[in-house]
Structure formats: structure tokens, C-alpha cells
PDB file of C-alpha atoms in Angstrom:
ATOM      1  CA  MET A   1      47.028-167.574-113.790  1.00  0.00           C
ATOM      2  CA  GLY A   2      49.863-164.825-114.266  1.00  0.00           C
ATOM      3  CA  PHE A   3      51.805-165.958-111.141  1.00  0.00           C
ATOM      4  CA  ILE A   4      51.910-169.386-112.176  1.00  0.00           C
ATOM      5  CA  LYS A   5      52.841-168.777-115.906  1.00  0.00           C
ATOM      6  CA  GLU A   6      55.761-166.451-114.404  1.00  0.00           C
ATOM      7  CA  PHE A   7      56.993-168.915-111.939  1.00  0.00           C
ATOM      8  CA  LYS A   8      57.082-171.571-114.583  1.00  0.00           C
ATOM      9  CA  GLU A   9      58.990-169.235-117.168  1.00  0.00           C
ATOM     10  CA  PHE A  10      61.726-168.690-113.978  1.00  0.00           C
ATOM     11  CA  ALA A  11      62.242-172.086-113.321  1.00  0.00           C
ATOM     12  CA  MET A  12      62.907-173.288-116.599  1.00  0.00           C
ATOM     13  CA  LYS A  13      65.417-170.436-117.310  1.00  0.00           C
ATOM     14  CA  GLY A  14      68.810-172.166-117.762  1.00  0.00           C
ATOM     15  CA  ASN A  15      70.527-170.811-115.081  1.00  0.00           C
ATOM     16  CA  VAL A  16      67.746-172.469-112.499  1.00  0.00           C
ATOM     17  CA  MET A  17      68.034-175.261-113.741  1.00  0.00           C
ATOM     18  CA  ASP A  18      71.771-175.576-113.813  1.00  0.00           C
ATOM     19  CA  MET A  19      72.199-174.462-110.090  1.00  0.00           C
ATOM     20  CA  ALA A  20      69.545-177.093-109.545  1.00  0.00           C
ATOM     21  CA  VAL A  21      71.540-179.546-111.092  1.00  0.00           C
ATOM     22  CA  GLY A  22      74.404-178.352-108.687  1.00  0.00           C
ATOM     23  CA  VAL A  23      72.754-178.431-105.713  1.00  0.00           C
ATOM     24  CA  ILE A  24      71.855-182.034-106.277  1.00  0.00           C
ATOM     25  CA  ILE A  25      75.281-183.082-107.456  1.00  0.00           C
ATOM     26  CA  GLY A  26      76.882-180.496-104.428  1.00  0.00           C
ATOM     27  CA  GLY A  27      74.594-182.793-102.429  1.00  0.00           C
ATOM     28  CA  ALA A  28      76.285-186.398-103.222  1.00  0.00           C
ATOM     29  CA  PHE A  29      79.687-184.542-103.255  1.00  0.00           C
ATOM     30  CA  GLY A  30      79.032-183.692 -99.705  1.00  0.00           C
ATOM     31  CA  LYS A  31      78.153-187.565 -98.981  1.00  0.00           C
ATOM     32  CA  ILE A  32      81.115-188.713-100.481  1.00  0.00           C
ATOM     33  CA  ILE A  33      83.633-186.170 -98.781  1.00  0.00           C
ATOM     34  CA  SER A  34      82.198-186.820 -95.292  1.00  0.00           C
ATOM     35  CA  SER A  35      82.634-190.631 -96.106  1.00  0.00           C
ATOM     36  CA  LEU A  36      86.167-189.750 -97.047  1.00  0.00           C
ATOM     37  CA  VAL A  37      87.017-187.813 -94.150  1.00  0.00           C
ATOM     38  CA  ASP A  38      85.096-189.987 -91.260  1.00  0.00           C
ATOM     39  CA  ASP A  39      86.214-193.743 -92.905  1.00  0.00           C
ATOM     40  CA  ILE A  40      89.706-192.667 -94.317  1.00  0.00           C
ATOM     41  CA  ILE A  41      91.050-189.783 -93.427  1.00  0.00           C
ATOM     42  CA  MET A  42      90.072-189.455 -89.885  1.00  0.00           C
ATOM     43  CA  PRO A  43      90.900-192.923 -88.637  1.00  0.00           C
ATOM     44  CA  LEU A  44      94.546-192.305 -90.173  1.00  0.00           C
ATOM     45  CA  ILE A  45      94.384-189.228 -88.249  1.00  0.00           C
ATOM     46  CA  GLY A  46      93.554-191.109 -85.214  1.00  0.00           C
ATOM     47  CA  THR A  47      95.968-193.907 -85.514  1.00  0.00           C
ATOM     48  CA  VAL A  48      99.139-191.505 -85.948  1.00  0.00           C
ATOM     49  CA  THR A  49      97.647-189.808 -82.428  1.00  0.00           C
ATOM     50  CA  GLY A  50      97.235-192.900 -80.876  1.00  0.00           C
ATOM     51  CA  GLY A  51      93.404-193.866 -81.903  1.00  0.00           C
ATOM     52  CA  ILE A  52      92.248-190.598 -80.407  1.00  0.00           C
ATOM     53  CA  ASP A  53      88.645-190.191 -81.948  1.00  0.00           C
ATOM     54  CA  PHE A  54      88.255-186.529 -82.211  1.00  0.00           C
ATOM     55  CA  THR A  55      84.466-186.222 -82.711  1.00  0.00           C
ATOM     56  CA  ASN A  56      83.830-187.198 -79.073  1.00  0.00           C
ATOM     57  CA  LYS A  57      86.566-184.817 -77.711  1.00  0.00           C
ATOM     58  CA  TYR A  58      84.938-182.130 -75.260  1.00  0.00           C
ATOM     59  CA  ILE A  59      85.851-180.091 -72.202  1.00  0.00           C
ATOM     60  CA  ALA A  60      83.233-180.270 -69.524  1.00  0.00           C
ATOM     61  CA  LEU A  61      81.577-177.243 -68.698  1.00  0.00           C
ATOM     62  CA  SER A  62      79.633-178.678 -65.841  1.00  0.00           C
ATOM     63  CA  ASP A  63      80.115-180.537 -62.242  1.00  0.00           C
ATOM     64  CA  LYS A  64      77.829-182.980 -63.405  1.00  0.00           C
ATOM     65  CA  ILE A  65      79.638-184.645 -66.145  1.00  0.00           C
ATOM     66  CA  VAL A  66      81.819-187.537 -65.007  1.00  0.00           C
ATOM     67  CA  ASP A  67      85.112-187.945 -66.513  1.00  0.00           C
ATOM     68  CA  GLY A  68      84.753-190.858 -69.440  1.00  0.00           C
ATOM     69  CA  MET A  69      81.454-190.248 -70.497  1.00  0.00           C
ATOM     70  CA  SER A  70      80.580-190.301 -74.208  1.00  0.00           C
ATOM     71  CA  LEU A  71      79.783-186.825 -75.860  1.00  0.00           C
ATOM     72  CA  GLU A  72      76.143-187.558 -76.299  1.00  0.00           C
ATOM     73  CA  LYS A  73      75.673-188.446 -72.314  1.00  0.00           C
ATOM     74  CA  ALA A  74      77.638-185.585 -71.622  1.00  0.00           C
ATOM     75  CA  LYS A  75      75.527-183.038 -73.633  1.00  0.00           C
ATOM     76  CA  GLU A  76      72.393-184.446 -72.065  1.00  0.00           C
ATOM     77  CA  VAL A  77      73.624-183.964 -68.377  1.00  0.00           C
ATOM     78  CA  GLY A  78      75.077-180.717 -68.936  1.00  0.00           C
ATOM     79  CA  ALA A  79      77.227-177.789 -70.854  1.00  0.00           C
ATOM     80  CA  VAL A  80      80.144-179.040 -73.169  1.00  0.00           C
ATOM     81  CA  PHE A  81      82.721-177.486 -75.217  1.00  0.00           C
ATOM     82  CA  ALA A  82      82.951-179.922 -78.024  1.00  0.00           C
ATOM     83  CA  TYR A  83      85.856-179.227 -79.845  1.00  0.00           C
ATOM     84  CA  GLY A  84      86.467-182.341 -81.401  1.00  0.00           C
ATOM     85  CA  GLN A  85      83.258-182.173 -83.811  1.00  0.00           C
ATOM     86  CA  PHE A  86      84.834-178.588 -84.806  1.00  0.00           C
ATOM     87  CA  LEU A  87      88.092-180.305 -85.685  1.00  0.00           C
ATOM     88  CA  GLN A  88      86.259-182.709 -87.652  1.00  0.00           C
ATOM     89  CA  ASN A  89      84.257-179.677 -89.394  1.00  0.00           C
ATOM     90  CA  ILE A  90      87.205-177.942 -90.104  1.00  0.00           C
ATOM     91  CA  VAL A  91      88.924-181.070 -91.641  1.00  0.00           C
ATOM     92  CA  ASP A  92      85.466-181.590 -93.896  1.00  0.00           C
ATOM     93  CA  PHE A  93      85.799-178.036 -95.051  1.00  0.00           C
ATOM     94  CA  ILE A  94      89.508-178.222 -96.224  1.00  0.00           C
ATOM     95  CA  ILE A  95      88.798-181.176 -97.801  1.00  0.00           C
ATOM     96  CA  VAL A  96      85.713-180.147 -99.480  1.00  0.00           C
ATOM     97  CA  ALA A  97      87.513-176.849-100.718  1.00  0.00           C
ATOM     98  CA  LEU A  98      90.774-178.620-102.155  1.00  0.00           C
ATOM     99  CA  CYS A  99      88.202-181.018-104.146  1.00  0.00           C
ATOM    100  CA  ILE A 100      86.703-177.771-105.192  1.00  0.00           C
ATOM    101  CA  PHE A 101      90.211-176.120-106.457  1.00  0.00           C
ATOM    102  CA  VAL A 102      91.553-179.546-108.023  1.00  0.00           C
ATOM    103  CA  MET A 103      88.259-179.634-110.014  1.00  0.00           C
ATOM    104  CA  LEU A 104      88.030-175.925-111.292  1.00  0.00           C
ATOM    105  CA  LYS A 105      91.703-175.865-112.033  1.00  0.00           C
ATOM    106  CA  ALA A 106      91.017-178.645-114.532  1.00  0.00           C
ATOM    107  CA  ILE A 107      88.182-177.295-115.657  1.00  0.00           C
ATOM    108  CA  ASN A 108      89.906-174.145-116.356  1.00  0.00           C
ATOM    109  CA  LYS A 109      92.841-176.208-117.885  1.00  0.00           C
ATOM    110  CA  LEU A 110      90.593-177.696-120.335  1.00  0.00           C
ATOM    111  CA  ALA A 111      88.811-174.425-121.032  1.00  0.00           C
ATOM    112  CA  ARG A 112      92.338-172.712-121.430  1.00  0.00           C
ATOM    113  CA  LYS A 113      93.165-175.773-124.134  1.00  0.00           C
ATOM    114  CA  LYS A 114      90.157-175.252-125.868  1.00  0.00           C
ATOM    115  CA  LYS A 115      90.645-171.692-126.611  1.00  0.00           C
ATOM    116  CA  GLU A 116      94.153-172.513-127.487  1.00  0.00           C
ATOM    117  CA  GLU A 117      92.910-174.847-129.901  1.00  0.00           C
ATOM    118  CA  GLU A 118      90.356-172.465-131.491  1.00  0.00           C
ATOM    119  CA  ALA A 119      92.883-169.681-131.420  1.00  0.00           C
ATOM    120  CA  ALA A 120      95.371-171.897-133.494  1.00  0.00           C
ATOM    121  CA  ALA A 121      92.887-172.736-136.084  1.00  0.00           C
ATOM    122  CA  PRO A 122      93.774-170.806-138.945  1.00  0.00           C
ATOM    123  CA  ALA A 123      91.079-168.024-139.172  1.00  0.00           C
ATOM    124  CA  GLY A 124      89.098-167.795-142.768  1.00  0.00           C
ATOM    125  CA  PRO A 125      89.301-164.371-144.257  1.00  0.00           C
ATOM    126  CA  THR A 126      86.552-161.839-143.282  1.00  0.00           C
ATOM    127  CA  THR A 127      83.674-160.345-145.022  1.00  0.00           C
ATOM    128  CA  GLU A 128      85.315-157.048-145.412  1.00  0.00           C
ATOM    129  CA  GLU A 129      88.804-159.050-147.016  1.00  0.00           C
ATOM    130  CA  LEU A 130      86.309-161.137-149.140  1.00  0.00           C
ATOM    131  CA  LEU A 131      84.397-158.049-150.335  1.00  0.00           C
ATOM    132  CA  THR A 132      87.305-156.080-151.308  1.00  0.00           C
ATOM    133  CA  ASP A 133      88.747-159.059-153.272  1.00  0.00           C
ATOM    134  CA  ILE A 134      85.473-159.575-155.251  1.00  0.00           C
ATOM    135  CA  ARG A 135      85.765-155.566-155.804  1.00  0.00           C
ATOM    136  CA  ASP A 136      89.390-155.855-156.786  1.00  0.00           C
ATOM    137  CA  LEU A 137      88.310-158.879-159.445  1.00  0.00           C
ATOM    138  CA  LEU A 138      85.561-156.810-160.870  1.00  0.00           C
ATOM    139  CA  LYS A 139      88.082-153.733-161.414  1.00  0.00           C
ATOM    140  CA  ASN A 140      90.524-156.070-163.140  1.00  0.00           C
ATOM    141  CA  LYS A 141      87.907-157.927-165.496  1.00  0.00           C
ATOM    142  CA  GLN A 142      86.777-154.643-166.809  1.00  0.00           C
TER     143      GLN A 142
END
């Protein structure tokens, strides 16, 4: 019974819940980025490079592989060096990293702006200052 209670306390902590939300949003964000790369960026790169589909680019490492085979068929027949998929993954990573960078930069800018607004707000007197004023008023009254 103690194990279940401990697990429940752990699972309900704010940090764990925040992390879970982050993982779920990250998964959805990953799908968006994959679509951006697969459906928009790579076709543009393919157009610039003459219609080359990078995901199917490979170097045959087996004599059994015939020129012109798709990557999937070539993998079934023998070993291949699939550099196209590697390039695709590098582009994915760069775009994800760029998007995260831009998002964090925007969040930090908003946080800085909020801190500046809080700092610019007139600060009221401290407790010590109020007590000193009260003391002085009481002295002057006597």
C-alpha cells in the first residue's frame, strides 16, 4: 500500500506533470516538424537539385544490388550505406533546433519584459521604513 501512495505522490508533483505535458507537446511538435521537412523543405531542395529524392539515396555495399533499386528493395537484397536518410535526419534536427531556439528566445524576451515591468513599478515603502515613520510621528506627537 505504501508503494502506491508514494507513486501517486510522485506522479502528481508539478514537475512530473509539466514534464508529461512537455513530452506530449514535443511528440506533436515532432510530427509538425517532420511534415514541414518532408512536405515542404525537402521538395524545395529536390527542385533546386533537379528532383533528387534524398531519402532514397544510398551506396550499394553488396554486388547483389542492381542500379536503380529503391532503398527498401536494396536493403532486402543486401547491405547499403543509406546516406540520404541520414541527410534527411540532419535537416530534421536543424529545423527542430532552430524552432526550439526561436521559441526559447521569444519566451526569454517575454520573461525579460515582464521583469522590466515589475522593476519599473514603483516600489512601496519597506516595513522598516513604515515602522521608522510611525516611530518618528509618535516622537513628534509627544
